[in-house]
Short mmCIF file of C-alpha atoms and ligand atoms in Angstrom, two decimals:
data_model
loop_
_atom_site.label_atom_id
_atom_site.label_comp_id
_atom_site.label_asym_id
_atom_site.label_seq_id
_atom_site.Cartn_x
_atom_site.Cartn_y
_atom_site.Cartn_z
CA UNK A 1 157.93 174.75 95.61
CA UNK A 2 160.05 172.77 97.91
CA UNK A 3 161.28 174.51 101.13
CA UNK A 4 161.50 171.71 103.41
CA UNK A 5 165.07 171.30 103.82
CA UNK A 6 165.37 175.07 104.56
CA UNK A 7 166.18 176.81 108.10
CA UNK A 8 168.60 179.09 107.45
CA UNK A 9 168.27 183.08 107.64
CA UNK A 10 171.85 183.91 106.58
CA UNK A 11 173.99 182.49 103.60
CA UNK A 12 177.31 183.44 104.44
CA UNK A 13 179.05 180.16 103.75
CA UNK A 14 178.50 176.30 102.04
CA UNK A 15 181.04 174.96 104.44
CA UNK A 16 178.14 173.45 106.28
CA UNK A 17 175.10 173.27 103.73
CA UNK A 18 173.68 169.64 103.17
CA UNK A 19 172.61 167.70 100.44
CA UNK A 20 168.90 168.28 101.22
CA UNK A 21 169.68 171.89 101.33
CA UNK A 22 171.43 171.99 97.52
CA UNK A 23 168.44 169.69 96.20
CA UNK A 24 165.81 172.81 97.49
CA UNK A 25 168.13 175.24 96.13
CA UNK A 26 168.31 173.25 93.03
CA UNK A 27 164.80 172.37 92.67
CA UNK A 28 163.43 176.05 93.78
CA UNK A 29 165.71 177.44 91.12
CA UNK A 30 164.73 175.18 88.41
CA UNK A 31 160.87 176.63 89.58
CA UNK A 32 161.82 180.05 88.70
CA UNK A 33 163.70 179.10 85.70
CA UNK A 34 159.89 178.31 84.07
CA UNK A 35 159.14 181.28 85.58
CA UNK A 36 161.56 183.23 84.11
CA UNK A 37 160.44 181.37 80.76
CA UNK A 38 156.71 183.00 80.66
CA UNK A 39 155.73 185.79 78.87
CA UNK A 40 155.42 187.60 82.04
CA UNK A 41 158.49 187.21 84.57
CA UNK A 42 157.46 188.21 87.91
CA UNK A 43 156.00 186.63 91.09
CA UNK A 44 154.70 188.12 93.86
CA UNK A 45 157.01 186.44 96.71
CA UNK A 46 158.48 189.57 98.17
CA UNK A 47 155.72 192.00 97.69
CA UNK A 48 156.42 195.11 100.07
CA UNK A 49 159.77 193.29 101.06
CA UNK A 50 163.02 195.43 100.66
CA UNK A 51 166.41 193.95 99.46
CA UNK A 52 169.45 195.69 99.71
CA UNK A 53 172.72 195.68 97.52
CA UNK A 54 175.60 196.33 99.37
CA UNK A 55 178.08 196.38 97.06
CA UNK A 56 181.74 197.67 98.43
CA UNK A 57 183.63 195.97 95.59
CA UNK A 58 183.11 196.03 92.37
CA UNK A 59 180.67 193.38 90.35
CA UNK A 60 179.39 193.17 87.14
CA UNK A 61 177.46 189.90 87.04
CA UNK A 62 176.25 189.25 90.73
CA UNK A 63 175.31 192.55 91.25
CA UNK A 64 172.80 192.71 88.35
CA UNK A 65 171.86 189.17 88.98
CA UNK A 66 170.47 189.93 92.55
CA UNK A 67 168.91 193.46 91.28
CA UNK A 68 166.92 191.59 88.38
CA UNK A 69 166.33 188.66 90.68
CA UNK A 70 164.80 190.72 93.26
CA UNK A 71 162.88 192.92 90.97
CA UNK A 72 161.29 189.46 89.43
CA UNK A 73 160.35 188.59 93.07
CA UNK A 74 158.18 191.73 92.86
CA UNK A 75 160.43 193.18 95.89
CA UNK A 76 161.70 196.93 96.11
CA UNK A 77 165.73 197.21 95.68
CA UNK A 78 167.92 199.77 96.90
CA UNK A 79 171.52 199.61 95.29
CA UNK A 80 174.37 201.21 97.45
CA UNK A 81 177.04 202.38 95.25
CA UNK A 82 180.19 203.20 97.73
CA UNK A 83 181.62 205.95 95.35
CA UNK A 84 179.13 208.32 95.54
CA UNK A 85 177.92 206.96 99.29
CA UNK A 86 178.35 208.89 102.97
CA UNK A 87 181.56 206.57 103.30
CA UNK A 88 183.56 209.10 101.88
CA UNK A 89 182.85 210.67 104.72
CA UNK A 90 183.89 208.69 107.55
CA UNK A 91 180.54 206.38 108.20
CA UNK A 92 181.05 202.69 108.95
CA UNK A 93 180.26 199.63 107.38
CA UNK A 94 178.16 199.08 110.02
CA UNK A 95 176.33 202.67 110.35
CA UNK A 96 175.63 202.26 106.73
CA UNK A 97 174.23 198.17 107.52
CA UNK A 98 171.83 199.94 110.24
CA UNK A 99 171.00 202.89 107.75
CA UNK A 100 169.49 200.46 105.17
CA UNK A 101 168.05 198.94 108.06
CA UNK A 102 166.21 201.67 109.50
CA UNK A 103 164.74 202.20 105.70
CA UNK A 104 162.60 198.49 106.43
CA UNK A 105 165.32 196.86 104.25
CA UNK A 106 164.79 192.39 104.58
CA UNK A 107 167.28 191.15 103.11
CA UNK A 108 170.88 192.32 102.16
CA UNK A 109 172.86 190.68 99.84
CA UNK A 110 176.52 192.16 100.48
CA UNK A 111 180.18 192.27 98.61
CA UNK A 112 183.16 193.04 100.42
CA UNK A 113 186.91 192.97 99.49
CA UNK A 114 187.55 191.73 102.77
CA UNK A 115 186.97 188.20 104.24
CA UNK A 116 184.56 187.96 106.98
CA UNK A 117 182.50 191.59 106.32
CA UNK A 118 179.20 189.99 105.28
CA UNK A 119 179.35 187.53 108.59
CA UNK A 120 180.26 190.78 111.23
CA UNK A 121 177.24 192.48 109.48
CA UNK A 122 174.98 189.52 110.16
CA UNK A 123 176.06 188.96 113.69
CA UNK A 124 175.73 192.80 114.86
CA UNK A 125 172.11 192.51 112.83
CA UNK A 126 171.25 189.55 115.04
CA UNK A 127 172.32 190.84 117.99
CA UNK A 128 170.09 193.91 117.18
CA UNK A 129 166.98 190.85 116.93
CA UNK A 130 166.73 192.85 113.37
CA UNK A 131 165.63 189.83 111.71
CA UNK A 132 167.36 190.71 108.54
CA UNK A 133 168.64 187.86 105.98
CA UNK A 134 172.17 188.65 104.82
CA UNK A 135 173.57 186.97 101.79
CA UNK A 136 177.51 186.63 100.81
CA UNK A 137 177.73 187.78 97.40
CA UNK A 138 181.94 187.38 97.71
CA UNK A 139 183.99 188.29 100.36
CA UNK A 140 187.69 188.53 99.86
CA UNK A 141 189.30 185.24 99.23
CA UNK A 142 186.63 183.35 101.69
CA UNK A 143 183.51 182.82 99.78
CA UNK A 144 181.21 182.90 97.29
CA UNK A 145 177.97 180.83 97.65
CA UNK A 146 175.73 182.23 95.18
CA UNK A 147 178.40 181.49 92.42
CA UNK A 148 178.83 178.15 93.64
CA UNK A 149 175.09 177.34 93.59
CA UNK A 150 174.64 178.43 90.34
CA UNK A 151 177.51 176.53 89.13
CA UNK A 152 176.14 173.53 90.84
CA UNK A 153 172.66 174.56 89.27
CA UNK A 154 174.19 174.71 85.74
CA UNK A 155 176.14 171.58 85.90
CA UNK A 156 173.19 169.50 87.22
CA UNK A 157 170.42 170.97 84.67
CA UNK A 158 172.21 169.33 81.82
CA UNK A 159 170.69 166.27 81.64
CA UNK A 160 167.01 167.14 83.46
CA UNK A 161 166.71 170.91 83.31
CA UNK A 162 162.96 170.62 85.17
CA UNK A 163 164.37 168.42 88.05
CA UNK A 164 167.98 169.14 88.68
CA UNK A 165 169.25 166.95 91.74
CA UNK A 166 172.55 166.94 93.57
CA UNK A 167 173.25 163.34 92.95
CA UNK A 168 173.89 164.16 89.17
CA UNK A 169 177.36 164.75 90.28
CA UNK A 170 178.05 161.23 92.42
CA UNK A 171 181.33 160.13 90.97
CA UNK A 172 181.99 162.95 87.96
CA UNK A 173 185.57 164.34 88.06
CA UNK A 174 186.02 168.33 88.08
CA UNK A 175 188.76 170.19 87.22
CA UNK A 176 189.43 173.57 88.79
CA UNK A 177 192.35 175.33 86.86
CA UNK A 178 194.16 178.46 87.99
CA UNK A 179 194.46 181.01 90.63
CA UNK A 180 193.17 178.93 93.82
CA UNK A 181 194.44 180.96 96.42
CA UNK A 182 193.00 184.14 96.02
CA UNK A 183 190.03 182.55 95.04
CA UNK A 184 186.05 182.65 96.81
CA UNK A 185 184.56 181.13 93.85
CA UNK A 186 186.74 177.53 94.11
CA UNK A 187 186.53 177.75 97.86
CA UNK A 188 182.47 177.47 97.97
CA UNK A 189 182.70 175.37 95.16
CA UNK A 190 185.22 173.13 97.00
CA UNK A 191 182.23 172.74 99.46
CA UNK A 192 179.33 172.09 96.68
CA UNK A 193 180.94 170.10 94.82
CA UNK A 194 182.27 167.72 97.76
CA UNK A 195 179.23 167.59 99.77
CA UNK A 196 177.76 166.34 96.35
CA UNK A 197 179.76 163.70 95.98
CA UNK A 198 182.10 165.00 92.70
CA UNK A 199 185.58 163.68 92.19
CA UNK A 200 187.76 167.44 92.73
CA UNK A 201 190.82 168.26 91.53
CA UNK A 202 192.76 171.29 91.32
CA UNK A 203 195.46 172.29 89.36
CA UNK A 204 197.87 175.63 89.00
CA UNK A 205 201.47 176.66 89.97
CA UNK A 206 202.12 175.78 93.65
CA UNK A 207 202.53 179.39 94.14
CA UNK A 208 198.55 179.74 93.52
CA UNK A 209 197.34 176.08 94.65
CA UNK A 210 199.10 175.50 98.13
CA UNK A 211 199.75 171.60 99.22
CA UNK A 212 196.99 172.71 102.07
CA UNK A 213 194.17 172.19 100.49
CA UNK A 214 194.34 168.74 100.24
CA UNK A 215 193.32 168.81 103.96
CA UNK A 216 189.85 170.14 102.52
CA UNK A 217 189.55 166.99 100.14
CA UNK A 218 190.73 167.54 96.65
CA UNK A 219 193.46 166.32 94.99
CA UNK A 220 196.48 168.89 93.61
CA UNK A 221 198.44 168.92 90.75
CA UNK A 222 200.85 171.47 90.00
CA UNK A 223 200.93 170.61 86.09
CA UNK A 224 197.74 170.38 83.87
CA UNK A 225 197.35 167.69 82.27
CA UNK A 226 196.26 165.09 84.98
CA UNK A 227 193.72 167.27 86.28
CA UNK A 228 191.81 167.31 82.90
CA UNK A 229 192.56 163.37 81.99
CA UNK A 230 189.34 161.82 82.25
CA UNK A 231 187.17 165.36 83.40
CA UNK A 232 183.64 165.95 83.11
CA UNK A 233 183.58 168.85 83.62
CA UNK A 234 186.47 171.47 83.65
CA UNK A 235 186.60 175.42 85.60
CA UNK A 236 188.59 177.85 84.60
CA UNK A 237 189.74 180.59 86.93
CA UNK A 238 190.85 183.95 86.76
CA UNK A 239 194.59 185.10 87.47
CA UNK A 240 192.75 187.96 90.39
CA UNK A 241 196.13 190.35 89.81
CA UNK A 242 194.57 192.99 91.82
CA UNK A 243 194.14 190.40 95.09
CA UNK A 244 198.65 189.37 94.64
CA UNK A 245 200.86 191.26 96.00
CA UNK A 246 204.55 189.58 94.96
CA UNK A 247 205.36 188.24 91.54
CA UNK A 248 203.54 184.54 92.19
CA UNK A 249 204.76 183.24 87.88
CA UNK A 250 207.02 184.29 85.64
CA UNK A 251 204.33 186.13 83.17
CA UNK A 252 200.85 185.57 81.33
CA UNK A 253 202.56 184.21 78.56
CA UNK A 254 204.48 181.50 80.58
CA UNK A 255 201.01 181.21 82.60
CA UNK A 256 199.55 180.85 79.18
CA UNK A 257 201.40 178.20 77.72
CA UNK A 258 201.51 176.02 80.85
CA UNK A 259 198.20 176.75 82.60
CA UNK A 260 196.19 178.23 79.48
CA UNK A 261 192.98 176.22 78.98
CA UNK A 262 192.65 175.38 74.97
CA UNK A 263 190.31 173.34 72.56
CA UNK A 264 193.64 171.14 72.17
CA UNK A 265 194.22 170.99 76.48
CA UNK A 266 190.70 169.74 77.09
CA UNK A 267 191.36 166.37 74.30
CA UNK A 268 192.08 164.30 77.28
CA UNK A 269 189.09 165.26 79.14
CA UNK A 270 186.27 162.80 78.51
CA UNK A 271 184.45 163.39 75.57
CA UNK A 272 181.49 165.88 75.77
CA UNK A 273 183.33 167.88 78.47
CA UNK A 274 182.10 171.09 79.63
CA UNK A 275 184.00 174.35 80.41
CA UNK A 276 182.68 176.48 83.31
CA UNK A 277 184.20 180.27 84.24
CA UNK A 278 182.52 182.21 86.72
CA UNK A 279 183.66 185.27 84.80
CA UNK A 280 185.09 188.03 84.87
CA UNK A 281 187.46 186.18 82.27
CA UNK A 282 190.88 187.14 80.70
CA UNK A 283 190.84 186.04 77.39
CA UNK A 284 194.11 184.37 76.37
CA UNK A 285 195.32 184.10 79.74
CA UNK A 286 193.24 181.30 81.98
CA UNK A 287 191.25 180.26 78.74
CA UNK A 288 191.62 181.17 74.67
CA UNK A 289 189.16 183.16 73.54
CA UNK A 290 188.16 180.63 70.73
CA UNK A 291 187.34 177.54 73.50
CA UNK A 292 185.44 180.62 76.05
CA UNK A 293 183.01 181.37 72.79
CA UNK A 294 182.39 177.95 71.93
CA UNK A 295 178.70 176.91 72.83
CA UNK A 296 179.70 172.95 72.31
CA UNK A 297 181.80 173.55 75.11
CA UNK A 298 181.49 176.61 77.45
CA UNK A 299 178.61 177.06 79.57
CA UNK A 300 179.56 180.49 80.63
CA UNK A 301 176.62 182.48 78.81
CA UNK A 302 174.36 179.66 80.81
CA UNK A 303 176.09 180.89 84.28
CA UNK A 304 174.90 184.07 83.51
CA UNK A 305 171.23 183.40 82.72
CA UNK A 306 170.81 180.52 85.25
CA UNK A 307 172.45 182.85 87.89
CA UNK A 308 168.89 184.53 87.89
CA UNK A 309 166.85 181.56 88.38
CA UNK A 310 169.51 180.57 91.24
CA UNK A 311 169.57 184.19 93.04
CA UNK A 312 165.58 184.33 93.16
CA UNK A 313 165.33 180.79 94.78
CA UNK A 314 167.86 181.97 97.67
CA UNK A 315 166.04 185.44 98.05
CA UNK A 316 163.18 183.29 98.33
CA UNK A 317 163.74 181.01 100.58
CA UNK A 318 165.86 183.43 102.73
CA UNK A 319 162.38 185.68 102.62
CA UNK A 320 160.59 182.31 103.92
CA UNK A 321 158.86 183.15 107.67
CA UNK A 322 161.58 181.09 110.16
CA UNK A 323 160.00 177.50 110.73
N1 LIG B 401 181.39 185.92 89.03
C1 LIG B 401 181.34 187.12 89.65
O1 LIG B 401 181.27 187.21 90.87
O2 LIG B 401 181.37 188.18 88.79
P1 LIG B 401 181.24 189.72 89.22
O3 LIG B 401 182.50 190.08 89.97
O4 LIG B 401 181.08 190.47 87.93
O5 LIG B 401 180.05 189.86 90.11
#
């Protein structure tokens, strides 16, 4: 295992990760991918260690993915589910933070609908000396570094599944399509796929890909087609409806039929192109459901499984004694 480019307790952000750090990400994952391979799945890394879900938004995929990726690590989970939780009576974020912590929770790997939440948990926790790891798993519109690093992990396993590196993606051209703004997932992929050298570019109305983010390094287009000329690899995004609050296009259809990712759209991509969608994923609206389904193509099923492999290496390493 390869932990020598690895200091970090928290993971709040990739703003500032370096290409050393994605290679040990990369090549720790790609470890636990064999792992995950073998008739029998677990390791004992985080024996008598306690992870936490703190989940105050809703998740399908990420939530399960850091649940099964703990459990593989051998550690013992406790899943907060805010419905049923003491928030509904008036306890903080924070009071229910220092209640997992009083429990011997290590590591908490939290969700938040808004911006900033897992970073104010980490810095009271700190400030406590509680020497707790906390992990982003999406807050608000900020980001989303586990998605990114399995993205990154996906993309880079395609040609050398046992020894993914960063440099696979010196000089490729990426497409990010759709609802920018309100979106985590391009933001920490913005970062990834930057520090790694890729080509970026993103396209969607101007009402959901501002000028402003060519200041962080990609290029814009507010029409399609030159985004996906010549791609390698293409991302679809989700229209997040329940993050707008004015009328930002005219309607899924017109979305659809100008922004709509098809078999036909992705012709003047370079040939072999692959789709990625961090899920969830409306069907007909970012992406037909005929081009999502297609294994040629889509590598969203491969998200999914390698976001496993990906969320053990970062429990991992997080669990790591400080050096
Ligand atoms: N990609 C992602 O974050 O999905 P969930 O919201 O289901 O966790």
């Amino acid at each position: 295992m390869v932990t020598s480019a690895w200091h970090r307790r928290h993971i709040l952000s990739l703003q500032d990760f370096t290409l050393p750090e994605y290679n040990t990400v990369l090549q720790t994952a790609a470890s636990f991918r064999q792992v995950l391979s073998r008739g029998t799945k677990r390791v004992p890394s985080l024996q008598g260690q306690v992870v936490t879900n703190l989940f105050f938004e809703s998740s399908t995929r990420t939530r399960s993915s850091f649940e099964l990726a703990a459990k593989r690590l051998s550690a013992d989970v406790l899943n907060f589910a805010p419905a049923s939780s003491s928030l509904a009576k008036g306890e903080t974020i924070l009071d229910t933070a220092k209640t997992y912590l009083a429990m011997g929770t290590n590591l908490m790997v939290i969700r938040h609908r808004q911006a900033g939440v897992p970073q104010a948990i980490a810095t009271a926790l700190d400030h406590l000396g509680a020497g707790v790891g906390v992990l982003n798993a999406g807050d608000g519109a900020h980001e989303h570094p586990s998605q990114a690093l399995l993205d990154l992990f996906t993309i880079c396993s395609l040609t050398d599944p046992e020894g993914p590196t960063a440099e696979f993606l010196r000089g490729k051209k990426v497409a990010i399509v759709g609802d920018i703004l309100h979106s985590r997932v391009a933001r920490s992929n913005l970062w990834s796929l930057t520090a790694c050298g890729a080509e970026v570019h993103l396209a969607g109305p101007p009402t959901l890909v501002p000028a402003l983010f060519r200041n962080l390094g990609p290029q814009v287009h507010w029409q399609l087609e030159p985004a996906l000329v010549g791609a390698d690899f293409v991302m679809a995004l989700r229209l997040q409806q329940e993050r707008m609050d004015a009328n930002l296009f005219p309607s899924l259809r017109e979305y659809h039929l100008n922004f709509g990712l098809t078999r036909e759209r992705l012709g003047v991509c370079r040939p072999g192109v692959r789709l990625l969608h961090p899920g969830p994923a409306n069907r007909g609206v970012e992406v037909s459901s005929d081009l999502l389904d297609d294994p040629q193509t889509s590598l969203m099923s491969q998200q999914v499984t390698n976001g496993v492999a990906v969320r053990m290496a970062l429990l991992y390493l997080m669990g790591l004694p400080p050096s």
